[in-house]
Short mmCIF file of C-alpha atoms in Angstrom, two decimals:
data_model
loop_
_atom_site.label_atom_id
_atom_site.label_comp_id
_atom_site.label_asym_id
_atom_site.label_seq_id
_atom_site.Cartn_x
_atom_site.Cartn_y
_atom_site.Cartn_z
CA UNK A 1 -9.99 15.00 8.95
CA UNK A 2 -8.48 12.10 10.91
CA UNK A 3 -10.54 9.57 8.94
CA UNK A 4 -9.52 11.19 5.68
CA UNK A 5 -5.87 10.90 6.73
CA UNK A 6 -6.37 7.22 7.55
CA UNK A 7 -7.97 6.60 4.15
CA UNK A 8 -5.04 8.30 2.43
CA UNK A 9 -2.58 6.33 4.56
CA UNK A 10 -4.30 3.03 3.75
CA UNK A 11 -4.29 3.89 0.05
CA UNK A 12 -0.60 4.68 0.25
CA UNK A 13 0.13 1.35 1.92
CA UNK A 14 -1.82 -0.50 -0.73
CA UNK A 15 0.11 1.34 -3.42
CA UNK A 16 3.35 0.46 -1.68
CA UNK A 17 2.40 -3.22 -1.46
CA UNK A 18 1.25 -3.35 -5.10
CA UNK A 19 4.32 -1.60 -6.45
CA UNK A 20 6.65 -3.60 -4.27
CA UNK A 21 5.17 -6.93 -5.44
CA UNK A 22 4.94 -6.00 -9.11
CA UNK A 23 8.24 -4.23 -9.65
CA UNK A 24 10.28 -4.43 -6.46
CA UNK A 25 10.56 -0.64 -6.33
CA UNK A 26 10.94 1.24 -3.03
CA UNK A 27 8.18 3.78 -2.37
CA UNK A 28 8.38 6.41 0.37
CA UNK A 29 5.12 6.35 2.37
CA UNK A 30 4.27 8.92 5.07
CA UNK A 31 3.59 7.77 8.61
CA UNK A 32 0.25 7.96 10.39
CA UNK A 33 -0.08 10.99 12.65
CA UNK A 34 -2.67 9.75 15.13
CA UNK A 35 -2.47 6.87 17.61
CA UNK A 36 -4.88 5.40 20.16
CA UNK A 37 -3.77 5.21 23.78
CA UNK A 38 -2.53 1.75 24.79
CA UNK A 39 -1.94 0.55 21.23
CA UNK A 40 1.21 -0.28 19.27
CA UNK A 41 2.15 2.64 17.04
CA UNK A 42 4.47 2.20 14.08
CA UNK A 43 6.45 5.32 13.19
CA UNK A 44 7.00 4.95 9.48
CA UNK A 45 10.30 6.14 8.04
CA UNK A 46 11.33 5.01 4.55
CA UNK A 47 14.45 6.30 2.83
CA UNK A 48 14.84 4.75 -0.61
CA UNK A 49 18.24 4.14 -2.16
CA UNK A 50 18.38 5.29 -5.77
CA UNK A 51 21.06 2.73 -6.63
CA UNK A 52 20.47 -0.44 -4.66
CA UNK A 53 23.49 -2.17 -6.23
CA UNK A 54 25.86 0.24 -4.41
CA UNK A 55 26.60 -0.75 -0.83
CA UNK A 56 26.35 1.85 1.92
CA UNK A 57 26.92 2.20 5.64
CA UNK A 58 23.64 3.38 7.15
CA UNK A 59 23.18 4.99 10.54
CA UNK A 60 19.65 5.72 11.84
CA UNK A 61 18.85 7.97 14.79
CA UNK A 62 15.41 8.60 16.24
CA UNK A 63 14.58 11.65 18.35
CA UNK A 64 11.55 12.70 20.38
CA UNK A 65 10.49 16.25 21.22
CA UNK A 66 7.62 17.05 23.56
CA UNK A 67 5.64 20.25 23.14
CA UNK A 68 7.84 23.11 24.31
CA UNK A 69 10.77 20.74 24.93
CA UNK A 70 14.01 19.77 23.23
CA UNK A 71 14.99 16.88 20.98
CA UNK A 72 16.02 13.77 22.94
CA UNK A 73 17.57 10.80 21.16
CA UNK A 74 15.61 7.64 21.94
CA UNK A 75 16.91 5.04 19.45
CA UNK A 76 19.90 4.32 17.25
CA UNK A 77 20.78 1.73 14.62
CA UNK A 78 24.47 1.51 13.67
CA UNK A 79 25.14 -2.10 12.66
CA UNK A 80 23.15 -3.05 15.76
CA UNK A 81 19.92 -1.99 17.46
CA UNK A 82 20.22 0.15 20.56
CA UNK A 83 17.62 1.77 22.81
CA UNK A 84 18.90 4.84 24.61
CA UNK A 85 18.05 5.93 28.13
CA UNK A 86 14.74 7.77 27.88
CA UNK A 87 11.13 7.55 28.95
CA UNK A 88 10.60 5.16 26.02
CA UNK A 89 13.18 2.59 27.10
CA UNK A 90 11.68 -0.91 26.97
CA UNK A 91 8.82 0.22 24.71
CA UNK A 92 10.62 0.60 21.38
CA UNK A 93 10.94 -2.05 18.68
CA UNK A 94 12.88 -2.02 15.42
CA UNK A 95 10.60 -2.46 12.37
CA UNK A 96 13.14 -1.82 9.64
CA UNK A 97 14.00 -3.93 6.61
CA UNK A 98 17.19 -5.87 5.87
CA UNK A 99 18.16 -3.52 3.03
CA UNK A 100 17.90 -0.51 5.38
CA UNK A 101 15.42 1.33 3.16
CA UNK A 102 12.65 0.93 5.72
CA UNK A 103 14.04 2.20 9.04
CA UNK A 104 10.77 2.40 11.00
CA UNK A 105 10.34 1.78 14.72
CA UNK A 106 7.29 0.99 16.87
CA UNK A 107 6.23 2.41 20.22
CA UNK A 108 4.52 -0.15 22.47
CA UNK A 109 1.70 0.73 24.86
CA UNK A 110 1.69 4.32 23.68
CA UNK A 111 0.31 6.92 26.12
CA UNK A 112 -1.17 10.38 25.91
CA UNK A 113 2.15 11.82 27.10
CA UNK A 114 3.86 10.35 24.02
CA UNK A 115 2.31 12.99 21.78
CA UNK A 116 4.92 15.20 20.16
CA UNK A 117 7.38 15.39 17.28
CA UNK A 118 9.40 12.31 16.29
CA UNK A 119 12.43 12.81 14.07
CA UNK A 120 13.96 10.10 11.91
CA UNK A 121 17.51 10.93 10.82
CA UNK A 122 19.14 8.69 8.21
CA UNK A 123 22.83 9.05 7.26
CA UNK A 124 24.33 6.96 4.46
CA UNK A 125 27.96 6.72 3.38
CA UNK A 126 28.14 5.13 -0.06
CA UNK A 127 31.07 2.86 -0.86
CA UNK A 128 32.25 3.95 -4.30
CA UNK A 129 35.74 3.05 -5.48
CA UNK A 130 36.95 6.61 -5.90
CA UNK A 131 35.02 8.46 -3.22
CA UNK A 132 32.55 8.01 -0.34
CA UNK A 133 29.70 10.54 -0.58
CA UNK A 134 27.47 11.04 2.48
CA UNK A 135 23.70 11.40 2.18
CA UNK A 136 21.48 12.63 5.03
CA UNK A 137 17.69 12.61 5.19
CA UNK A 138 15.43 13.85 8.00
CA UNK A 139 11.74 13.00 8.44
CA UNK A 140 9.44 14.67 10.98
CA UNK A 141 6.33 12.97 12.36
CA UNK A 142 3.88 15.13 14.33
CA UNK A 143 2.08 12.49 16.40
CA UNK A 144 -1.09 12.99 18.43
CA UNK A 145 -2.24 10.30 20.88
CA UNK A 146 -5.99 10.14 21.64
CA UNK A 147 -7.87 8.22 24.32
CA UNK A 148 -9.98 6.24 21.88
CA UNK A 149 -10.48 6.13 18.16
CA UNK A 150 -13.75 7.42 16.76
CA UNK A 151 -15.37 7.65 13.39
CA UNK A 152 -16.22 11.11 12.16
CA UNK A 153 -18.58 12.18 9.40
CA UNK A 154 -15.94 11.75 6.70
CA UNK A 155 -15.31 8.14 7.74
CA UNK A 156 -19.03 7.32 7.65
CA UNK A 157 -19.39 8.85 4.18
CA UNK A 158 -16.36 6.90 2.96
CA UNK A 159 -17.82 3.60 4.17
CA UNK A 160 -21.19 4.37 2.58
CA UNK A 161 -19.53 5.20 -0.74
CA UNK A 162 -17.54 1.97 -0.55
CA UNK A 163 -20.68 -0.14 -0.07
CA UNK A 164 -22.46 1.72 -2.88
CA UNK A 165 -19.53 1.01 -5.18
CA UNK A 166 -19.56 -2.68 -4.26
CA UNK A 167 -23.31 -2.92 -4.95
CA UNK A 168 -22.89 -1.12 -8.28
CA UNK A 169 -20.06 -3.43 -9.37
CA UNK A 170 -22.08 -6.50 -8.35
CA UNK A 171 -25.11 -5.35 -10.36
CA UNK A 172 -22.92 -4.51 -13.35
CA UNK A 173 -21.37 -7.98 -13.21
CA UNK A 174 -24.80 -9.64 -13.07
CA UNK A 175 -26.02 -7.58 -16.05
CA UNK A 176 -22.94 -8.54 -18.05
CA UNK A 177 -23.46 -12.22 -17.21
CA UNK A 178 -27.13 -12.09 -18.28
CA UNK A 179 -26.22 -10.26 -21.49
CA UNK A 180 -23.54 -12.80 -22.37
CA UNK A 181 -25.88 -15.71 -21.56
CA UNK A 182 -28.61 -14.32 -23.83
CA UNK A 183 -26.12 -13.66 -26.59
CA UNK A 184 -24.83 -17.23 -26.44
CA UNK A 185 -28.38 -18.61 -26.29
CA UNK A 186 -29.44 -16.64 -29.39
CA UNK A 187 -26.38 -17.85 -31.26
CA UNK A 188 -27.21 -21.47 -30.38
CA UNK A 189 -30.86 -21.01 -31.39
CA UNK A 190 -29.83 -19.50 -34.72
CA UNK A 191 -27.46 -22.42 -35.36
CA UNK A 192 -30.21 -24.95 -34.56
CA UNK A 193 -32.68 -23.16 -36.85
CA UNK A 194 -30.18 -23.18 -39.70
CA UNK A 195 -29.53 -26.87 -39.17
CA UNK A 196 -33.27 -27.60 -39.07
CA UNK A 197 -33.90 -25.61 -42.26
CA UNK A 198 -31.08 -27.44 -44.02
CA UNK A 199 -32.44 -30.83 -43.03
CA UNK A 200 -35.89 -29.81 -44.27
CA UNK A 201 -34.60 -29.14 -47.81
CA UNK A 202 -35.26 -32.07 -50.22
CA UNK A 203 -32.21 -34.04 -51.18
CA UNK A 204 -32.38 -32.99 -54.88
CA UNK A 205 -32.36 -29.33 -53.83
CA UNK A 206 -29.38 -29.83 -51.51
CA UNK A 207 -27.26 -30.63 -54.56
CA UNK A 208 -28.14 -27.24 -56.00
CA UNK A 209 -26.87 -25.59 -52.82
CA UNK A 210 -23.32 -26.64 -53.58
CA UNK A 211 -21.09 -24.02 -55.05
CA UNK A 212 -19.81 -24.88 -58.54
CA UNK A 213 -16.03 -25.14 -58.86
CA UNK A 214 -14.42 -23.52 -61.90
CA UNK A 215 -11.60 -25.28 -63.71
#
C-alpha cells in the first residue's frame, strides 16, 4: 500500500509539473504520508487562488498533534517566517512559493516520535475595492515515520511493469523503423525500374508516349 501511495504521489507531482509548465495553472497535490527516519520530509500544502490577479493577505499556521495529544502550533508565516517554541524548533524550513499558493514546510532529521497529524491552516483576506472577504482552508496530513524504507510486492510489480512497457515501446519503435525503411526502399526500387524501362524504350516509341494536346 505504501508503494502504491508513492506511485500515486509521483504521478501527481509529474502532473503538477507538466500542467504548471504548459499552462501556469496551480494544481493542489496531496502530501506524502510516510517518511523515513533521519530524512528530510516535505509536508505538502497547496492552496490555489482562483483569481491570481486579486491581491490578498495570507497567513499560514502549521500545527502538530501527537497520538492522543492536542494540537500545538509549530510554525507561522505572516509576512515573515517564524518558528514557534516546540520540539521541532530548529528543524523546520519554509518551502513555500512567492505567490503564497504553495505554503509547504519541511521537517529536517525527522524521527519516529514525529509521527502524528500535521495541520496546515491557510487564511486569506482578499483586497477588493468594496469589501474584504476572508477565505480559510485546512489540510490534514496523517504522517507515519518508519525506521527504513522498504519495497513491498506492489512496488516490485510496478517496476516490472515499467520495464516491460519500456521493452514493448522499444520493440514497437524498431518495427516501425524497419517498416518505414522497407517502404522507402521499395519506392526507390520502383522509381529506378520505371526509369530503366523508360530508357529501354526506342526513341521513336518515346514520341508516341507523349500525350497529344487538343487545340
